[in-house]
PDB file of C-alpha atoms and ligand atoms in Angstrom:
ATOM      1  CA  MET A  23     134.070 110.379 102.526  1.00 62.00           C
ATOM      2  CA  THR A  24     133.590 106.862 101.179  1.00 79.00           C
ATOM      3  CA  GLU A  25     134.475 106.475  97.369  1.00 90.00           C
ATOM      4  CA  TYR A  26     132.083 105.190  95.753  1.00 97.00           C
ATOM      5  CA  THR A  27     131.765 103.719  91.641  1.00 97.00           C
ATOM      6  CA  SER A  28     127.921 104.114  90.871  1.00 98.00           C
ATOM      7  CA  ILE A  29     126.588 106.913  92.834  1.00 98.00           C
ATOM      8  CA  LEU A  30     127.567 110.744  94.214  1.00 98.00           C
ATOM      9  CA  THR A  31     127.154 111.676  97.658  1.00 98.00           C
ATOM     10  CA  SER A  32     127.295 114.890  98.987  1.00 98.00           C
ATOM     11  CA  THR A  33     125.617 116.584 101.743  1.00 98.00           C
ATOM     12  CA  ARG A  34     125.333 120.638 101.728  1.00 97.00           C
ATOM     13  CA  GLY A  35     123.104 122.087 105.286  1.00 97.00           C
ATOM     14  CA  ARG A  36     121.146 119.620 106.472  1.00 97.00           C
ATOM     15  CA  VAL A  37     120.429 117.477 103.629  1.00 98.00           C
ATOM     16  CA  GLY A  38     121.893 114.210 101.932  1.00 98.00           C
ATOM     17  CA  TRP A  39     122.523 114.697  98.599  1.00 98.00           C
ATOM     18  CA  ILE A  40     122.681 110.767  97.175  1.00 98.00           C
ATOM     19  CA  THR A  41     122.651 110.870  93.045  1.00 98.00           C
ATOM     20  CA  LEU A  42     123.112 107.509  90.842  1.00 98.00           C
ATOM     21  CA  HIS A  43     125.629 107.899  88.898  1.00 98.00           C
ATOM     22  CA  ARG A  44     126.078 105.219  86.052  1.00 98.00           C
ATOM     23  CA  PRO A  45     125.126 107.347  82.918  1.00 98.00           C
ATOM     24  CA  GLU A  46     126.360 104.714  81.144  1.00 97.00           C
ATOM     25  CA  ALA A  47     123.835 102.290  81.431  1.00 98.00           C
ATOM     26  CA  LEU A  48     121.057 104.514  82.511  1.00 98.00           C
ATOM     27  CA  ASN A  49     121.749 104.631  86.262  1.00 98.00           C
ATOM     28  CA  ALA A  50     119.764 100.109  86.290  1.00 98.00           C
ATOM     29  CA  LEU A  51     120.116  99.181  89.163  1.00 98.00           C
ATOM     30  CA  ASN A  52     122.883  96.701  89.125  1.00 97.00           C
ATOM     31  CA  SER A  53     124.322  95.268  92.381  1.00 95.00           C
ATOM     32  CA  THR A  54     126.996  97.119  93.590  1.00 96.00           C
ATOM     33  CA  LEU A  55     125.012 100.264  92.947  1.00 97.00           C
ATOM     34  CA  VAL A  56     122.260  98.318  95.017  1.00 97.00           C
ATOM     35  CA  ASP A  57     125.469  98.513  97.485  1.00 96.00           C
ATOM     36  CA  GLU A  58     126.161 102.038  97.864  1.00 97.00           C
ATOM     37  CA  LEU A  59     123.116 103.140  98.273  1.00 98.00           C
ATOM     38  CA  ALA A  60     122.261 101.345 100.763  1.00 97.00           C
ATOM     39  CA  HIS A  61     125.431 101.937 102.344  1.00 97.00           C
ATOM     40  CA  ALA A  62     125.362 105.253 101.708  1.00 98.00           C
ATOM     41  CA  ALA A  63     121.322 105.813 102.817  1.00 98.00           C
ATOM     42  CA  SER A  64     122.016 104.202 106.213  1.00 97.00           C
ATOM     43  CA  ALA A  65     125.442 106.569 106.380  1.00 98.00           C
ATOM     44  CA  PHE A  66     123.086 109.566 106.401  1.00 98.00           C
ATOM     45  CA  ASP A  67     120.368 108.336 108.289  1.00 97.00           C
ATOM     46  CA  ALA A  68     122.780 107.021 111.511  1.00 97.00           C
ATOM     47  CA  ASP A  69     123.476 111.398 111.690  1.00 96.00           C
ATOM     48  CA  ASP A  70     121.942 113.403 113.905  1.00 93.00           C
ATOM     49  CA  ALA A  71     123.361 116.210 111.490  1.00 96.00           C
ATOM     50  CA  VAL A  72     121.233 114.704 108.486  1.00 97.00           C
ATOM     51  CA  GLY A  73     117.647 115.832 108.400  1.00 97.00           C
ATOM     52  CA  CYS A  74     116.337 114.481 105.444  1.00 98.00           C
ATOM     53  CA  ILE A  75     118.149 112.584 102.523  1.00 98.00           C
ATOM     54  CA  VAL A  76     117.190 113.701  98.342  1.00 98.00           C
ATOM     55  CA  LEU A  77     117.540 110.554  95.481  1.00 98.00           C
ATOM     56  CA  THR A  78     118.476 111.654  92.334  1.00 98.00           C
ATOM     57  CA  GLY A  79     119.768 110.119  89.254  1.00 98.00           C
ATOM     58  CA  SER A  80     120.348 112.254  85.309  1.00 98.00           C
ATOM     59  CA  GLU A  81     118.148 114.146  83.308  1.00 98.00           C
ATOM     60  CA  LYS A  82     117.811 111.434  81.371  1.00 98.00           C
ATOM     61  CA  ALA A  83     117.540 108.706  83.951  1.00 98.00           C
ATOM     62  CA  PHE A  84     116.122 108.546  87.414  1.00 98.00           C
ATOM     63  CA  ALA A  85     116.869 104.625  86.609  1.00 98.00           C
ATOM     64  CA  ALA A  86     116.029 102.087  83.541  1.00 98.00           C
ATOM     65  CA  GLY A  87     115.556  99.862  85.713  1.00 98.00           C
ATOM     66  CA  ALA A  88     117.529  96.703  87.634  1.00 97.00           C
ATOM     67  CA  ASP A  89     120.622  95.737  85.462  1.00 98.00           C
ATOM     68  CA  ILE A  90     118.662  93.711  82.625  1.00 98.00           C
ATOM     69  CA  LYS A  91     122.565  92.427  81.279  1.00 97.00           C
ATOM     70  CA  GLU A  92     123.687  90.940  85.316  1.00 96.00           C
ATOM     71  CA  MET A  93     120.185  89.345  85.709  1.00 96.00           C
ATOM     72  CA  GLU A  94     119.855  88.084  82.393  1.00 96.00           C
ATOM     73  CA  GLY A  95     122.656  84.434  82.327  1.00 96.00           C
ATOM     74  CA  LYS A  96     120.895  83.766  86.295  1.00 95.00           C
ATOM     75  CA  SER A  97     118.959  81.134  87.452  1.00 95.00           C
ATOM     76  CA  SER A  98     116.019  80.881  90.046  1.00 94.00           C
ATOM     77  CA  ARG A  99     118.077  79.311  92.802  1.00 94.00           C
ATOM     78  CA  ASP A 100     120.528  81.901  91.783  1.00 93.00           C
ATOM     79  CA  MET A 101     118.468  85.393  92.474  1.00 91.00           C
ATOM     80  CA  ALA A 102     117.019  83.209  95.708  1.00 90.00           C
ATOM     81  CA  MET A 103     120.234  82.600  97.411  1.00 90.00           C
ATOM     82  CA  GLN A 104     121.742  85.841  95.224  1.00 88.00           C
ATOM     83  CA  ASN A 105     119.264  88.536  96.577  1.00 86.00           C
ATOM     84  CA  PRO A 106     120.752  90.897  94.882  1.00 86.00           C
ATOM     85  CA  PHE A 107     118.184  93.389  95.860  1.00 91.00           C
ATOM     86  CA  VAL A 108     118.375  93.175  99.571  1.00 92.00           C
ATOM     87  CA  GLY A 109     119.748  96.263  99.727  1.00 94.00           C
ATOM     88  CA  LEU A 110     117.255  98.440  98.704  1.00 95.00           C
ATOM     89  CA  GLU A 111     114.855  96.111 101.110  1.00 94.00           C
ATOM     90  CA  ALA A 112     117.557  98.420 103.474  1.00 94.00           C
ATOM     91  CA  PHE A 113     117.073 102.118 102.569  1.00 96.00           C
ATOM     92  CA  SER A 114     113.686 101.410 101.726  1.00 96.00           C
ATOM     93  CA  ARG A 115     113.557 101.242 105.710  1.00 96.00           C
ATOM     94  CA  VAL A 116     115.262 103.995 106.118  1.00 97.00           C
ATOM     95  CA  ARG A 117     114.704 106.853 109.335  1.00 97.00           C
ATOM     96  CA  THR A 118     115.631 109.292 107.350  1.00 98.00           C
ATOM     97  CA  PRO A 119     112.274 110.273 104.828  1.00 98.00           C
ATOM     98  CA  VAL A 120     113.888 110.313 102.213  1.00 98.00           C
ATOM     99  CA  VAL A 121     112.954 113.023  98.636  1.00 98.00           C
ATOM    100  CA  ALA A 122     112.869 111.526  95.184  1.00 98.00           C
ATOM    101  CA  ALA A 123     113.742 112.939  92.411  1.00 99.00           C
ATOM    102  CA  VAL A 124     112.834 112.013  89.586  1.00 98.00           C
ATOM    103  CA  ALA A 125     113.462 113.374  85.495  1.00 98.00           C
ATOM    104  CA  GLY A 126     113.642 110.892  82.606  1.00 98.00           C
ATOM    105  CA  TYR A 127     113.021 107.546  83.097  1.00 98.00           C
ATOM    106  CA  ALA A 128     111.552 105.350  86.069  1.00 98.00           C
ATOM    107  CA  LEU A 129     111.455 102.314  84.862  1.00 98.00           C
ATOM    108  CA  GLY A 130     110.651  98.284  86.857  1.00 98.00           C
ATOM    109  CA  GLY A 131     113.746  98.812  89.344  1.00 98.00           C
ATOM    110  CA  GLY A 132     113.372 102.496  88.975  1.00 98.00           C
ATOM    111  CA  CYS A 133     109.946 103.215  89.239  1.00 98.00           C
ATOM    112  CA  GLU A 134     110.377 100.327  92.587  1.00 98.00           C
ATOM    113  CA  LEU A 135     112.956 102.916  93.966  1.00 98.00           C
ATOM    114  CA  ALA A 136     110.866 106.098  93.398  1.00 98.00           C
ATOM    115  CA  MET A 137     108.086 104.029  95.435  1.00 98.00           C
ATOM    116  CA  THR A 138     110.551 103.365  98.404  1.00 98.00           C
ATOM    117  CA  CYS A 139     110.814 107.166  98.742  1.00 98.00           C
ATOM    118  CA  ASP A 140     107.821 109.268 101.541  1.00 98.00           C
ATOM    119  CA  ILE A 141     107.769 111.728  98.595  1.00 98.00           C
ATOM    120  CA  ILE A 142     108.637 112.373  94.336  1.00 98.00           C
ATOM    121  CA  LEU A 143     108.641 115.113  92.924  1.00 98.00           C
ATOM    122  CA  ALA A 144     109.064 114.555  88.572  1.00 98.00           C
ATOM    123  CA  ALA A 145     110.288 116.607  86.360  1.00 98.00           C
ATOM    124  CA  ASP A 146     107.854 117.453  84.047  1.00 98.00           C
ATOM    125  CA  THR A 147     109.840 115.219  81.056  1.00 98.00           C
ATOM    126  CA  ALA A 148     109.782 111.927  84.009  1.00 98.00           C
ATOM    127  CA  ARG A 149     108.084 109.088  82.223  1.00 98.00           C
ATOM    128  CA  PHE A 150     107.211 105.626  84.418  1.00 98.00           C
ATOM    129  CA  GLY A 151     106.171 102.625  84.093  1.00 98.00           C
ATOM    130  CA  GLN A 152     107.024  99.082  85.125  1.00 98.00           C
ATOM    131  CA  PRO A 153     107.589  97.426  81.473  1.00 98.00           C
ATOM    132  CA  GLU A 154     109.222  94.233  83.567  1.00 98.00           C
ATOM    133  CA  ILE A 155     106.084  91.815  81.337  1.00 98.00           C
ATOM    134  CA  THR A 156     108.060  93.082  77.771  1.00 98.00           C
ATOM    135  CA  LEU A 157     110.829  90.670  79.438  1.00 98.00           C
ATOM    136  CA  GLY A 158     109.360  87.629  80.698  1.00 98.00           C
ATOM    137  CA  VAL A 159     108.942  88.351  83.943  1.00 97.00           C
ATOM    138  CA  ILE A 160     107.265  90.754  86.626  1.00 98.00           C
ATOM    139  CA  PRO A 161     108.071  94.076  89.288  1.00 98.00           C
ATOM    140  CA  GLY A 162     110.757  92.112  91.868  1.00 96.00           C
ATOM    141  CA  LEU A 163     110.974  95.485  94.114  1.00 96.00           C
ATOM    142  CA  GLY A 164     107.436  95.655  95.295  1.00 96.00           C
ATOM    143  CA  GLY A 165     105.082  96.716  91.781  1.00 97.00           C
ATOM    144  CA  THR A 166     102.680  95.132  91.998  1.00 98.00           C
ATOM    145  CA  GLN A 167     102.402  95.455  95.862  1.00 97.00           C
ATOM    146  CA  ARG A 168     103.237  99.689  96.424  1.00 97.00           C
ATOM    147  CA  LEU A 169     101.563 100.231  92.881  1.00 98.00           C
ATOM    148  CA  PRO A 170      98.351  99.274  93.176  1.00 98.00           C
ATOM    149  CA  ARG A 171      98.684 101.802  96.477  1.00 96.00           C
ATOM    150  CA  ALA A 172      99.557 104.448  95.089  1.00 97.00           C
ATOM    151  CA  VAL A 173      97.459 104.824  91.417  1.00 98.00           C
ATOM    152  CA  GLY A 174      95.256 101.574  92.599  1.00 97.00           C
ATOM    153  CA  TYR A 175      94.943  98.938  91.175  1.00 98.00           C
ATOM    154  CA  TYR A 176      92.616  99.222  87.377  1.00 98.00           C
ATOM    155  CA  LYS A 177      95.084 101.236  87.081  1.00 98.00           C
ATOM    156  CA  ALA A 178      98.395  99.183  88.448  1.00 98.00           C
ATOM    157  CA  ALA A 179      97.308  96.464  87.022  1.00 98.00           C
ATOM    158  CA  GLU A 180      96.970  97.721  83.173  1.00 98.00           C
ATOM    159  CA  LEU A 181     101.095  99.521  83.827  1.00 98.00           C
ATOM    160  CA  VAL A 182     101.814  96.046  85.013  1.00 98.00           C
ATOM    161  CA  LEU A 183      99.955  93.643  82.324  1.00 98.00           C
ATOM    162  CA  THR A 184     100.960  95.595  79.585  1.00 98.00           C
ATOM    163  CA  GLY A 185     104.286  97.463  80.165  1.00 98.00           C
ATOM    164  CA  ARG A 186     102.664 101.452  79.289  1.00 98.00           C
ATOM    165  CA  MET A 187     104.486 104.018  80.327  1.00 98.00           C
ATOM    166  CA  MET A 188     103.366 107.327  82.417  1.00 98.00           C
ATOM    167  CA  ASP A 189     104.119 110.893  81.118  1.00 98.00           C
ATOM    168  CA  ALA A 190     104.580 112.776  84.533  1.00 98.00           C
ATOM    169  CA  ALA A 191     100.963 114.962  83.683  1.00 98.00           C
ATOM    170  CA  GLU A 192      99.412 111.111  83.667  1.00 98.00           C
ATOM    171  CA  ALA A 193     101.652 109.908  86.891  1.00 98.00           C
ATOM    172  CA  GLU A 194     100.148 112.785  88.334  1.00 98.00           C
ATOM    173  CA  ARG A 195      97.112 112.315  88.431  1.00 98.00           C
ATOM    174  CA  ALA A 196      96.952 108.702  89.380  1.00 98.00           C
ATOM    175  CA  GLY A 197      98.233 109.555  92.786  1.00 98.00           C
ATOM    176  CA  LEU A 198     102.066 108.362  92.305  1.00 98.00           C
ATOM    177  CA  VAL A 199     103.509 111.643  91.803  1.00 98.00           C
ATOM    178  CA  SER A 200     103.965 114.178  95.392  1.00 98.00           C
ATOM    179  CA  ARG A 201     104.517 116.820  92.657  1.00 98.00           C
ATOM    180  CA  VAL A 202     105.229 117.442  88.814  1.00 98.00           C
ATOM    181  CA  VAL A 203     107.939 120.756  88.382  1.00 98.00           C
ATOM    182  CA  PRO A 204     109.483 122.215  84.977  1.00 98.00           C
ATOM    183  CA  ALA A 205     112.620 120.811  85.010  1.00 98.00           C
ATOM    184  CA  ALA A 206     114.621 123.138  85.357  1.00 98.00           C
ATOM    185  CA  ASP A 207     113.194 123.276  88.542  1.00 98.00           C
ATOM    186  CA  LEU A 208     113.889 120.027  89.854  1.00 98.00           C
ATOM    187  CA  LEU A 209     116.572 120.102  92.321  1.00 98.00           C
ATOM    188  CA  ALA A 210     116.025 123.211  93.393  1.00 98.00           C
ATOM    189  CA  GLU A 211     112.370 122.429  93.955  1.00 98.00           C
ATOM    190  CA  ALA A 212     113.806 118.932  95.949  1.00 98.00           C
ATOM    191  CA  GLU A 213     116.177 120.905  98.229  1.00 98.00           C
ATOM    192  CA  LYS A 214     113.625 123.337 100.016  1.00 98.00           C
ATOM    193  CA  VAL A 215     111.569 120.163 100.248  1.00 98.00           C
ATOM    194  CA  ALA A 216     113.880 118.712 102.266  1.00 98.00           C
ATOM    195  CA  GLU A 217     115.452 122.008 103.677  1.00 97.00           C
ATOM    196  CA  THR A 218     111.927 121.981 105.257  1.00 97.00           C
ATOM    197  CA  ILE A 219     111.315 118.487 106.768  1.00 97.00           C
ATOM    198  CA  ALA A 220     115.238 118.965 108.320  1.00 97.00           C
ATOM    199  CA  ALA A 221     114.228 121.579 109.747  1.00 95.00           C
ATOM    200  CA  LYS A 222     112.614 120.404 111.969  1.00 96.00           C
ATOM    201  CA  SER A 223     112.526 117.466 114.875  1.00 96.00           C
ATOM    202  CA  LEU A 224     114.162 114.626 113.771  1.00 95.00           C
ATOM    203  CA  PRO A 225     112.213 112.409 115.296  1.00 95.00           C
ATOM    204  CA  VAL A 226     109.573 113.668 115.472  1.00 97.00           C
ATOM    205  CA  VAL A 227     109.963 113.274 111.767  1.00 97.00           C
ATOM    206  CA  TYR A 228     111.270 110.166 112.239  1.00 97.00           C
ATOM    207  CA  ALA A 229     107.409 109.186 113.797  1.00 97.00           C
ATOM    208  CA  ALA A 230     105.664 110.509 111.523  1.00 98.00           C
ATOM    209  CA  LYS A 231     107.098 108.544 108.873  1.00 98.00           C
ATOM    210  CA  GLU A 232     106.747 105.509 110.819  1.00 97.00           C
ATOM    211  CA  ALA A 233     102.995 106.557 110.957  1.00 98.00           C
ATOM    212  CA  LEU A 234     102.191 107.026 107.233  1.00 97.00           C
ATOM    213  CA  ARG A 235     104.342 104.053 106.654  1.00 97.00           C
ATOM    214  CA  ALA A 236     101.739 101.668 108.981  1.00 96.00           C
ATOM    215  CA  SER A 237      99.646 103.054 106.856  1.00 95.00           C
ATOM    216  CA  LEU A 238     101.320 101.011 103.830  1.00 93.00           C
ATOM    217  CA  GLU A 239     101.486  98.005 106.276  1.00 91.00           C
ATOM    218  CA  THR A 240      98.932  98.019 109.171  1.00 94.00           C
ATOM    219  CA  THR A 241      94.469  97.965 109.211  1.00 96.00           C
ATOM    220  CA  ALA A 242      93.756 101.323 109.937  1.00 96.00           C
ATOM    221  CA  ALA A 243      91.823 100.448 112.828  1.00 97.00           C
ATOM    222  CA  GLU A 244      96.029  98.828 114.236  1.00 97.00           C
ATOM    223  CA  GLY A 245      97.541 102.055 112.259  1.00 97.00           C
ATOM    224  CA  LEU A 246      94.789 104.214 113.428  1.00 97.00           C
ATOM    225  CA  ARG A 247      95.969 102.844 117.799  1.00 97.00           C
ATOM    226  CA  PHE A 248      99.206 103.536 116.611  1.00 97.00           C
ATOM    227  CA  GLU A 249      99.384 106.928 115.824  1.00 98.00           C
ATOM    228  CA  LYS A 250      97.773 108.067 118.720  1.00 97.00           C
ATOM    229  CA  GLN A 251     100.269 105.898 120.903  1.00 97.00           C
ATOM    230  CA  VAL A 252     103.297 107.771 118.599  1.00 97.00           C
ATOM    231  CA  PHE A 253     100.746 111.399 119.422  1.00 97.00           C
ATOM    232  CA  SER A 254     100.823 110.706 123.568  1.00 97.00           C
ATOM    233  CA  SER A 255     104.456 109.680 123.231  1.00 97.00           C
ATOM    234  CA  LEU A 256     105.381 112.648 121.971  1.00 97.00           C
ATOM    235  CA  PHE A 257     104.301 114.783 124.389  1.00 97.00           C
ATOM    236  CA  ALA A 258     107.823 113.585 126.582  1.00 96.00           C
ATOM    237  CA  LEU A 259     110.074 115.486 124.078  1.00 95.00           C
ATOM    238  CA  ASP A 260     110.889 119.268 124.983  1.00 95.00           C
ATOM    239  CA  ASP A 261     111.447 119.742 121.247  1.00 96.00           C
ATOM    240  CA  GLN A 262     106.820 119.185 121.629  1.00 97.00           C
ATOM    241  CA  LYS A 263     108.106 122.219 124.293  1.00 96.00           C
ATOM    242  CA  GLU A 264     109.751 124.419 122.358  1.00 96.00           C
ATOM    243  CA  GLY A 265     107.487 123.540 119.410  1.00 96.00           C
ATOM    244  CA  MET A 266     103.665 124.916 121.112  1.00 97.00           C
ATOM    245  CA  ALA A 267     106.432 127.499 122.876  1.00 97.00           C
ATOM    246  CA  ALA A 268     107.567 129.357 119.786  1.00 97.00           C
ATOM    247  CA  PHE A 269     103.095 129.050 118.750  1.00 97.00           C
ATOM    248  CA  ARG A 270     102.168 130.767 121.071  1.00 98.00           C
ATOM    249  CA  GLU A 271     104.832 133.236 121.277  1.00 98.00           C
ATOM    250  CA  LYS A 272     104.392 133.960 117.519  1.00 98.00           C
ATOM    251  CA  ARG A 273     108.798 132.727 116.792  1.00 97.00           C
ATOM    252  CA  SER A 274     109.881 129.671 115.194  1.00 94.00           C
ATOM    253  CA  ALA A 275     110.510 127.459 116.585  1.00 95.00           C
ATOM    254  CA  ASN A 276     113.697 126.192 117.395  1.00 94.00           C
ATOM    255  CA  PHE A 277     114.324 122.581 117.423  1.00 94.00           C
ATOM    256  CA  THR A 278     117.166 120.584 118.632  1.00 85.00           C
ATOM    257  CA  HIS A 279     117.652 118.439 115.918  1.00 70.00           C
ATOM    258  CA  ARG A 280     118.655 115.560 118.726  1.00 60.00           C
TER     259      ARG A 280
HETATM  260  N1  CAA B 315     119.896  97.525  82.158  1.00 83.38           N
HETATM  261  C1  CAA B 315     121.678  96.971  81.484  1.00 83.38           C
HETATM  262  N2  CAA B 315     121.318  97.716  81.094  1.00 83.38           N
HETATM  263  C2  CAA B 315     119.773  99.073  80.224  1.00 83.38           C
HETATM  264  C3  CAA B 315     118.863  99.000  81.312  1.00 83.38           C
HETATM  265  C4  CAA B 315     119.286  98.545  82.079  1.00 83.38           C
HETATM  266  N3  CAA B 315     117.963  98.296  82.829  1.00 83.38           N
HETATM  267  N4  CAA B 315     118.209 100.464  80.500  1.00 83.38           N
HETATM  268  C5  CAA B 315     118.985 101.219  79.802  1.00 83.38           C
HETATM  269  N5  CAA B 315     120.619 100.874  79.737  1.00 83.38           N
HETATM  270  C6  CAA B 315     121.791 100.504  78.876  1.00 83.38           C
HETATM  271  C7  CAA B 315     120.432 100.251  76.752  1.00 83.38           C
HETATM  272  O1  CAA B 315     120.991  98.749  76.575  1.00 83.38           O
HETATM  273  C8  CAA B 315     122.295 100.861  76.854  1.00 83.38           C
HETATM  274  O2  CAA B 315     123.535 100.596  76.808  1.00 83.38           O
HETATM  275  P1  CAA B 315     124.523 100.026  75.633  1.00 83.38           P
HETATM  276  O3  CAA B 315     124.049 101.522  75.587  1.00 83.38           O
HETATM  277  O4  CAA B 315     125.904  99.617  76.310  1.00 83.38           O
HETATM  278  O5  CAA B 315     123.369  99.406  74.606  1.00 83.38           O
HETATM  279  C9  CAA B 315     122.313 102.309  77.428  1.00 83.38           C
HETATM  280  O6  CAA B 315     122.189 102.419  78.709  1.00 83.38           O
HETATM  281  C10 CAA B 315     121.200 103.978  76.342  1.00 83.38           C
HETATM  282  O7  CAA B 315     119.934 102.913  76.709  1.00 83.38           O
HETATM  283  P2  CAA B 315     119.497 102.245  74.754  1.00 83.38           P
HETATM  284  O8  CAA B 315     120.296 102.740  74.331  1.00 83.38           O
HETATM  285  O9  CAA B 315     118.112 101.934  75.278  1.00 83.38           O
HETATM  286  O10 CAA B 315     118.785 103.171  75.851  1.00 83.38           O
HETATM  287  P3  CAA B 315     116.799 104.584  75.172  1.00 83.38           P
HETATM  288  O11 CAA B 315     117.492 106.542  75.131  1.00 83.38           O
HETATM  289  O12 CAA B 315     117.176 104.189  72.945  1.00 83.38           O
HETATM  290  O13 CAA B 315     116.462 103.891  75.835  1.00 83.38           O
HETATM  291  C11 CAA B 315     115.109 103.134  77.290  1.00 83.38           C
HETATM  292  C12 CAA B 315     115.318 104.187  77.157  1.00 83.38           C
HETATM  293  C13 CAA B 315     114.099 102.590  77.221  1.00 83.38           C
HETATM  294  C14 CAA B 315     114.636 104.123  78.536  1.00 83.38           C
HETATM  295  C15 CAA B 315     115.118 101.566  77.742  1.00 83.38           C
HETATM  296  O14 CAA B 315     116.706 101.958  77.030  1.00 83.38           O
HETATM  297  C16 CAA B 315     114.927 100.499  77.963  1.00 83.38           C
HETATM  298  O15 CAA B 315     113.726  99.770  77.596  1.00 83.38           O
HETATM  299  N6  CAA B 315     115.867  99.849  78.957  1.00 83.38           N
HETATM  300  C17 CAA B 315     115.655  99.232  79.977  1.00 83.38           C
HETATM  301  C18 CAA B 315     114.093  99.974  80.533  1.00 83.38           C
HETATM  302  C19 CAA B 315     113.428  98.534  81.283  1.00 83.38           C
HETATM  303  O16 CAA B 315     112.959  97.001  80.892  1.00 83.38           O
HETATM  304  N7  CAA B 315     113.096  97.751  82.540  1.00 83.38           N
HETATM  305  C20 CAA B 315     113.263  97.319  83.914  1.00 83.38           C
HETATM  306  C21 CAA B 315     114.714  96.275  84.103  1.00 83.38           C
HETATM  307  S1  CAA B 315     114.048  94.957  84.426  1.00 83.38           S
HETATM  308  C22 CAA B 315     112.956  95.019  86.488  1.00 83.38           C
HETATM  309  O17 CAA B 315     113.518  96.574  87.196  1.00 83.38           O
HETATM  310  C23 CAA B 315     113.259  94.175  87.266  1.00 83.38           C
HETATM  311  C24 CAA B 315     112.422  94.445  88.958  1.00 83.38           C
HETATM  312  O18 CAA B 315     111.518  94.648  89.135  1.00 83.38           O
HETATM  313  C25 CAA B 315     113.668  94.535  90.734  1.00 83.38           C
END
């Protein structure tokens, strides 16, 4: 098992867990944390025994954003040349579905990190926002692109231009979170969702995620064509035969996970 300093990892059943762990900085995303997150996620992604990843933080903070103290003195040239968040781009491209289990602050890069995930479960204590404007910058990890797609232009514009935070109930109404649960139940609910996904056929889950992602990245017409091709191609897998036979025989499907 790799030794990390800013995250904790574990595997339970077919679920890989990544816990952001910089309590002294409310899990602010510094370069070490970002590199470790990318490394851990790609290791889970390469492992057939992992069918879903849960990403979580602490009770107080999922992540309070990019590390302001690390960024403060950098020049524009440093930011361009060092590309400090390249690990988050890698994280956003893993094939394995990721469930974000968010309690407390998910601000700036923390909100943006949650938005790279596939499902966002929020504790009733969660608070989401893009406060970068208050720091004299703008969101730099997708906040101006993924947030309007999730909540619509006008809600996103208000949040990005004012830096205001939303509580969990408002985030759910706006469409940013999949579901709000009591804080005490957050990890158990995340585990339940992740186990449900991890019990499905892994190649089919990859295909479903890829088709869903196409909805964010292409036109509807291209996305529909892509979906149709992927749907047809899945009939080449044993798991399609198994899934449909299981329905006919009134039993649970026994997928191969490879
Ligand atoms: N970067 C670095 N350190 C941070 C941090 C961050 N984003 N957020 C919190 N911390 C540190 C604080 O400096 C503090 O450390 P010290 O004890 O050494 O001073 C520690 O974490 C605890 O934080 P607070 O004392 O501030 O805790 P609080 O409960 O009073 O307030 C908070 C919580 C409202 C989340 C407040 O910490 C805060 O506003 N944090 C910054 C949020 C922010 O602006 N995020 C956007 C960052 S920029 C970005 O993300 C750019 C991008 O898109 C790429």
